[in-house]
């Protein structure tokens, strides 16, 4: 039996039943329609309270009534929304498709189906549906919203921002849309625009906690970007520019940890600019904010040393090593102070500790530290400071890390080998260093002098 024949049979039966009951067929249809409308309304009410199971049940019953194609299309669409909310995406897609068959041009069905497609990861299909919805209604907030979400899935952040803005045009008092646009701005790296969007959400809904959280996160992101700009400028010795970036970051509500880091970095730049007292104040504040920030103690120790406050410098280096016993730079710098104080055994112990913990130094800085330590341990005029074995180890590692391309590091290795008593290897290393073409005449003569010492079985010593 065909579908049309079956429908005709049902109508005939209903007509007979209506006549038997003493009512006209038209009255029967009206009653069925009214019952369907009531069930439809009950389904909407249940859906609005989040009771989607009841909503679906009501929509099921409504669809058994005589709503006509127009009404049935809307109910199918509503049931599809309920299925979306329960994550029953295939059922939702089926309902939205049926809704569009019964009610072509139903914008809500295109919007609902686009949401289901997004949830299934079928982004191109979702975009097709949002585009069709917007062709039918250029003021569909939800269509713009869903198209923005689809664009975010494709990492097309500019398009997402544009569509969130259109959704806001359609519904300018919707704080949630401003929050979503703010997050799209953030994803696109536009921190200032994101902050402005979150601020708009807060003005509309001062009680919307999410807007505050996201705004604070955007502030931190902005501060972090400025921190990185400052680091880059400082690495290029553009200290005034770095100072500007760090100061802007500090004005950006950076959060406690970023605040301390920005202060520490600004203090370091102020030191380079010989503004030592300002530098000290920034270090003090960074440590107050984060008492476990050992790098701030280390940098403040350097600042104290440069200002001649040796006792305070030693206290800071000791605090660093209390917080992080593997922080090699503190051993190196404290060892240098110990040498000047004639505390030679302590100096050597610190330099040996620095070599043992060299992994605590950033990779690009390790060769420089290793070479400096090796030179001290190999050439110090004070025997208490020398350690040939450790010097060879440190110098060899410095040469390996720089792929044997640093003449001065190979020269240090020669001195270390001589201190260790391996004069044949010392002679080989010094001759290797002498082969570098960029050696100045003064450096060449110095290295030739060391080579003569090694050839006479004598190590090199720095003058006191």
XYZ file of C-alpha atoms in Angstrom:
464
model
C 0.000 0.000 0.000
C 1.403 3.397 -0.955
C 1.815 6.243 1.507
C -0.877 8.361 -0.270
C -3.346 5.492 -0.213
C -2.626 4.859 3.443
C -3.219 8.548 4.251
C -6.488 8.500 2.323
C -7.615 5.412 4.228
C -6.795 7.096 7.538
C -8.790 10.187 6.600
C -11.755 8.035 5.632
C -11.620 6.139 8.913
C -11.363 9.392 10.862
C -14.329 10.787 8.991
C -16.393 7.669 9.855
C -15.310 7.909 13.495
C -16.150 11.590 13.591
C -19.585 10.944 12.099
C -20.192 8.100 14.572
C -19.271 10.426 17.429
C -21.721 13.003 16.169
C -19.176 15.661 15.221
C -18.203 16.951 11.810
C -14.833 16.047 10.273
C -13.878 19.724 10.247
C -14.602 19.904 13.974
C -12.484 16.791 14.502
C -9.596 18.382 12.638
C -9.943 21.567 14.694
C -9.920 19.603 17.960
C -6.858 17.647 16.824
C -5.140 20.867 15.832
C -5.925 22.491 19.173
C -4.656 19.453 21.070
C -1.516 19.489 18.947
C -0.978 23.200 19.691
C -1.418 22.571 23.413
C 1.118 19.734 23.352
C 3.438 21.904 21.298
C 3.232 24.688 23.913
C 3.812 22.189 26.712
C 6.893 20.914 24.876
C 8.251 24.447 24.529
C 7.658 25.109 28.229
C 9.463 21.910 29.227
C 12.370 22.698 26.899
C 12.697 26.192 28.369
C 13.164 24.665 31.837
C 15.770 22.202 30.536
C 13.466 19.171 30.793
C 14.233 17.876 27.304
C 12.882 14.373 27.855
C 9.431 15.779 28.646
C 9.745 18.213 25.748
C 10.491 15.399 23.318
C 7.548 13.386 24.664
C 5.203 16.357 24.167
C 6.519 17.002 20.652
C 6.035 13.305 19.814
C 2.400 13.547 20.872
C 1.922 16.845 19.058
C 3.192 15.322 15.814
C 0.432 12.702 16.040
C -2.108 15.510 15.876
C -3.239 17.425 12.768
C -0.932 20.449 12.807
C -0.543 20.815 9.062
C 2.800 20.876 7.234
C 3.692 24.360 8.462
C 3.090 23.570 12.133
C 4.558 20.076 11.940
C 7.712 21.516 10.395
C 8.179 23.813 13.371
C 7.550 21.010 15.865
C 10.075 18.770 14.094
C 12.544 21.653 14.309
C 11.800 22.114 18.016
C 12.264 18.439 18.678
C 15.557 18.610 16.778
C 16.692 21.356 19.155
C 15.806 19.124 22.112
C 17.750 16.243 20.566
C 20.711 18.615 20.054
C 20.571 19.506 23.726
C 20.734 15.817 24.667
C 23.590 15.146 22.248
C 21.412 12.878 20.060
C 22.807 14.462 16.923
C 21.700 11.957 14.300
C 18.095 12.174 15.515
C 18.401 15.946 15.509
C 19.667 15.977 11.926
C 16.801 13.748 10.834
C 14.247 16.055 12.476
C 15.714 19.239 11.001
C 15.788 17.676 7.541
C 12.123 16.613 7.892
C 11.270 20.087 9.160
C 12.767 21.632 6.031
C 10.894 19.180 3.806
C 7.589 20.148 5.396
C 8.419 23.812 5.853
C 10.992 24.960 3.266
C 12.706 28.165 4.273
C 12.423 27.554 8.027
C 15.465 29.516 9.240
C 15.440 27.909 12.697
C 15.774 24.455 11.148
C 18.846 25.496 9.154
C 20.320 27.028 12.302
C 19.580 23.932 14.408
C 20.973 21.601 11.771
C 24.134 23.719 11.504
C 24.637 23.297 15.249
C 24.326 19.517 14.927
C 26.819 19.498 12.069
C 29.279 21.583 14.121
C 28.904 19.154 17.018
C 29.684 16.258 14.677
C 32.686 18.100 13.226
C 31.102 18.438 9.777
C 32.054 22.084 9.453
C 31.495 22.603 5.728
C 27.934 21.296 5.985
C 27.390 23.582 8.942
C 28.619 26.555 6.921
C 26.281 25.665 4.060
C 23.327 25.710 6.461
C 24.318 28.978 8.166
C 24.824 30.632 4.793
C 21.366 29.509 3.662
C 19.813 30.726 6.930
C 21.417 34.148 6.429
C 20.273 34.270 2.817
C 16.740 33.860 4.128
C 17.174 36.191 7.121
C 20.054 38.661 7.302
C 19.206 39.397 10.937
C 19.424 35.858 12.291
C 21.521 36.194 15.404
C 21.880 32.434 15.842
C 22.947 31.895 12.247
C 25.737 34.457 12.623
C 26.673 32.871 15.935
C 26.881 29.351 14.522
C 28.839 30.537 11.496
C 31.283 32.209 13.883
C 31.683 28.937 15.784
C 32.273 27.090 12.505
C 34.949 29.633 11.553
C 36.647 29.166 14.919
C 36.791 25.439 14.189
C 38.627 26.307 10.971
C 40.893 28.726 12.885
C 39.612 31.563 10.718
C 39.553 33.994 13.621
C 38.942 37.148 11.621
C 35.783 35.683 10.097
C 34.633 34.507 13.519
C 35.085 37.987 14.993
C 33.123 39.518 12.105
C 30.215 37.110 12.582
C 30.137 37.562 16.364
C 29.952 41.300 15.684
C 26.990 40.749 13.361
C 25.296 38.617 16.005
C 25.831 41.466 18.467
C 24.278 43.873 15.957
C 21.211 41.653 15.950
C 21.144 41.326 19.748
C 23.184 44.192 21.256
C 22.198 43.458 24.866
C 23.418 39.848 24.848
C 26.455 39.851 27.152
C 27.369 36.270 26.250
C 27.990 37.254 22.638
C 30.493 39.895 23.742
C 32.303 37.262 25.800
C 32.482 34.891 22.840
C 33.721 37.660 20.571
C 36.334 38.541 23.190
C 37.606 34.971 23.126
C 37.760 35.082 19.323
C 39.806 38.281 19.539
C 42.119 36.548 22.009
C 42.541 33.570 19.683
C 43.520 36.066 16.984
C 46.080 37.667 19.295
C 44.126 40.926 19.657
C 44.342 41.384 23.421
C 43.192 45.022 23.551
C 40.113 44.316 21.432
C 39.355 41.258 23.568
C 39.534 43.310 26.766
C 37.177 45.918 25.280
C 34.677 43.199 24.334
C 34.769 41.667 27.827
C 34.314 45.139 29.340
C 31.196 45.568 27.196
C 29.830 42.284 28.527
C 30.438 43.472 32.092
C 28.648 46.760 31.470
C 25.613 44.867 30.193
C 25.685 42.129 32.869
C 27.763 43.203 35.892
C 26.977 39.862 37.563
C 28.378 37.738 34.692
C 31.359 36.067 36.367
C 32.647 34.559 33.129
C 33.214 38.019 31.665
C 35.430 38.986 34.612
C 37.428 35.747 34.395
C 37.988 36.117 30.682
C 38.863 39.806 30.981
C 41.458 39.048 33.648
C 42.882 36.284 31.462
C 43.051 38.739 28.545
C 44.876 41.240 30.726
C 47.391 38.532 31.640
C 47.792 37.549 27.996
C 48.427 41.185 27.109
C 50.988 41.492 29.896
C 52.669 38.262 28.776
C 52.938 39.527 25.186
C 54.467 42.776 26.429
C 56.856 40.766 28.613
C 58.051 38.843 25.567
C 58.428 42.053 23.566
C 60.498 43.461 26.396
C 62.689 40.350 26.511
C 63.289 40.569 22.770
C 64.149 44.273 22.939
C 66.490 43.700 25.891
C 68.236 40.842 24.048
C 68.885 43.337 21.233
C 70.171 45.865 23.810
C 67.296 48.226 23.078
C 66.953 48.979 26.759
C 64.729 52.058 26.544
C 62.288 50.117 24.364
C 62.398 47.137 26.715
C 61.707 49.455 29.655
C 58.602 50.783 27.884
C 57.251 47.272 27.201
C 57.840 46.106 30.780
C 56.169 49.215 32.202
C 53.149 48.757 29.912
C 52.954 45.142 31.007
C 52.923 46.197 34.649
C 49.969 48.485 33.893
C 48.057 45.553 32.383
C 46.849 43.786 35.549
C 49.328 40.967 34.838
C 48.579 38.668 37.778
C 50.985 38.059 40.655
C 53.478 35.771 38.896
C 53.714 37.834 35.693
C 53.832 40.978 37.836
C 56.903 39.691 39.659
C 58.604 38.626 36.422
C 57.930 41.990 34.769
C 59.337 43.807 37.794
C 62.428 41.598 37.829
C 63.048 42.114 34.119
C 62.466 45.849 34.356
C 64.881 45.984 37.265
C 67.528 44.256 35.159
C 67.074 46.764 32.343
C 67.241 49.651 34.818
C 70.540 48.184 35.968
C 71.859 48.195 32.401
C 70.843 51.849 32.232
C 72.767 52.456 35.472
C 69.604 53.380 37.372
C 70.584 51.141 40.258
C 68.340 52.463 43.019
C 65.225 52.163 40.854
C 66.417 48.708 39.925
C 66.724 47.771 43.613
C 63.151 48.916 44.329
C 61.780 46.744 41.503
C 63.716 43.703 42.733
C 62.457 44.274 46.279
C 58.844 44.431 45.085
C 59.239 41.353 42.873
C 60.523 39.374 45.868
C 57.734 40.719 48.082
C 55.169 39.479 45.553
C 56.872 36.108 45.095
C 59.219 35.190 47.986
C 60.267 31.985 46.164
C 61.352 33.815 42.995
C 65.009 32.772 43.118
C 65.945 34.536 39.854
C 64.895 37.841 41.436
C 67.207 37.168 44.400
C 70.023 36.322 41.973
C 69.542 39.480 39.905
C 69.251 41.604 43.028
C 72.520 40.053 44.206
C 74.182 41.170 40.970
C 72.759 44.655 41.510
C 74.088 44.744 45.083
C 77.502 43.651 43.854
C 77.596 46.371 41.197
C 76.697 48.934 43.884
C 79.524 47.670 46.105
C 77.155 46.041 48.609
C 79.090 42.767 48.760
C 77.592 41.479 52.018
C 74.032 41.928 50.665
C 75.053 40.260 47.393
C 76.348 37.208 49.252
C 73.121 37.048 51.267
C 71.071 37.050 48.062
C 73.221 34.380 46.399
C 72.863 32.242 49.529
C 69.061 32.685 49.363
C 69.099 31.639 45.704
C 70.950 28.437 46.518
C 68.626 27.762 49.438
C 65.655 27.946 47.073
C 67.391 26.214 44.158
C 70.617 24.352 45.059
C 71.235 23.574 41.380
C 71.285 27.179 40.123
C 74.806 27.349 38.669
C 75.030 31.140 38.015
C 74.791 31.845 41.745
C 77.735 29.513 42.388
C 79.773 31.249 39.685
C 79.162 34.776 40.943
C 79.517 33.906 44.609
C 82.785 32.145 43.763
C 84.092 35.319 42.136
C 83.331 37.306 45.316
C 85.013 34.639 47.453
C 88.191 34.996 45.376
C 88.312 38.727 46.058
C 87.776 37.989 49.751
C 90.631 35.403 49.673
C 88.156 32.658 50.576
C 89.764 30.440 47.973
C 88.606 26.999 49.080
C 85.004 28.255 49.089
C 85.486 29.775 45.640
C 86.763 26.515 44.180
C 83.895 24.583 45.790
C 81.381 26.955 44.214
C 82.928 26.633 40.763
C 82.966 22.842 40.987
C 79.310 22.943 42.049
C 78.550 25.171 39.061
C 80.017 22.573 36.679
C 78.070 19.799 38.415
C 74.841 21.751 37.962
C 75.472 23.325 34.563
C 72.144 21.979 33.270
C 70.498 24.589 35.491
C 71.735 27.295 33.119
C 69.909 28.079 29.884
C 71.422 26.076 27.038
C 72.695 29.067 25.084
C 74.473 30.408 28.199
C 76.198 27.177 29.221
C 79.316 27.430 27.007
C 80.136 30.909 28.358
C 79.779 29.821 31.978
C 81.740 26.608 31.435
C 84.579 28.457 29.741
C 84.749 31.069 32.511
C 84.818 28.417 35.238
C 87.409 26.321 33.393
C 89.686 29.337 32.981
C 89.497 30.158 36.696
C 90.102 26.560 37.764
C 93.033 26.195 35.345
C 94.870 29.511 35.552
C 94.234 31.013 38.993
C 97.486 32.178 40.627
C 96.177 30.686 43.881
C 96.615 26.937 44.114
C 93.580 26.656 46.385
C 91.409 27.791 43.467
C 92.760 25.363 40.910
C 91.255 22.018 39.891
C 92.727 20.701 36.647
C 90.416 17.714 36.302
C 87.247 19.780 36.642
C 88.737 22.481 34.389
C 89.311 19.958 31.588
C 85.788 18.639 31.960
C 84.240 22.127 31.825
C 86.402 23.365 28.941
C 85.779 20.217 26.878
C 82.031 20.576 27.350
C 82.187 24.252 26.309
C 84.040 23.299 23.115
C 81.620 20.489 22.332
C 78.578 22.721 22.838
C 80.026 25.249 20.365
C 81.132 22.525 17.912
C 84.818 23.429 18.348
C 84.303 26.754 16.570
C 85.372 29.080 19.405
C 89.078 29.878 19.426
C 88.973 31.271 22.974
C 87.275 28.132 24.327
C 89.903 25.871 22.735
C 92.591 28.128 24.238
C 90.973 27.574 27.654
C 90.985 23.823 27.085
C 94.720 23.982 26.395
C 95.277 25.776 29.720
C 93.106 23.214 31.531
C 95.002 20.281 30.046
C 98.284 21.885 31.054
C 97.011 22.342 34.632
C 96.017 18.673 34.640
C 99.584 17.753 33.528
C 98.644 16.605 30.013
C 101.056 18.885 28.184
C 100.991 16.981 24.866
C 97.220 17.528 24.583
C 97.660 21.122 25.756
C 100.132 21.761 22.906
C 97.708 20.206 20.382
C 94.822 22.381 21.631
C 96.884 25.586 21.584
C 98.069 24.889 18.047
C 94.428 24.294 17.063
C 93.436 27.661 18.565
C 96.254 29.378 16.667
C 94.775 28.201 13.351
C 91.758 30.528 13.624
C 92.044 33.356 11.111
C 90.297 36.021 13.220
C 92.967 36.010 15.934
C 94.325 39.508 16.582
C 98.056 40.109 16.759
C 97.865 40.648 20.530
C 95.857 37.451 21.073
C 98.240 35.577 18.784
C 101.270 36.614 20.805
C 99.535 35.715 24.092
C 98.657 32.245 22.801
C 102.170 31.742 21.420
C 103.516 32.599 24.862
C 101.248 29.995 26.465
C 102.280 27.458 23.854
C 105.957 27.972 24.766
C 105.095 27.330 28.418
C 103.367 24.055 27.554
C 106.292 23.023 25.400
C 108.471 23.505 28.492
C 106.051 21.444 30.616
C 104.762 24.501 32.461
C 101.099 25.485 33.019
C 99.847 29.032 32.465
C 99.016 31.275 35.403
C 97.098 34.531 35.465
C 98.993 37.369 37.129
C 97.750 38.413 40.562
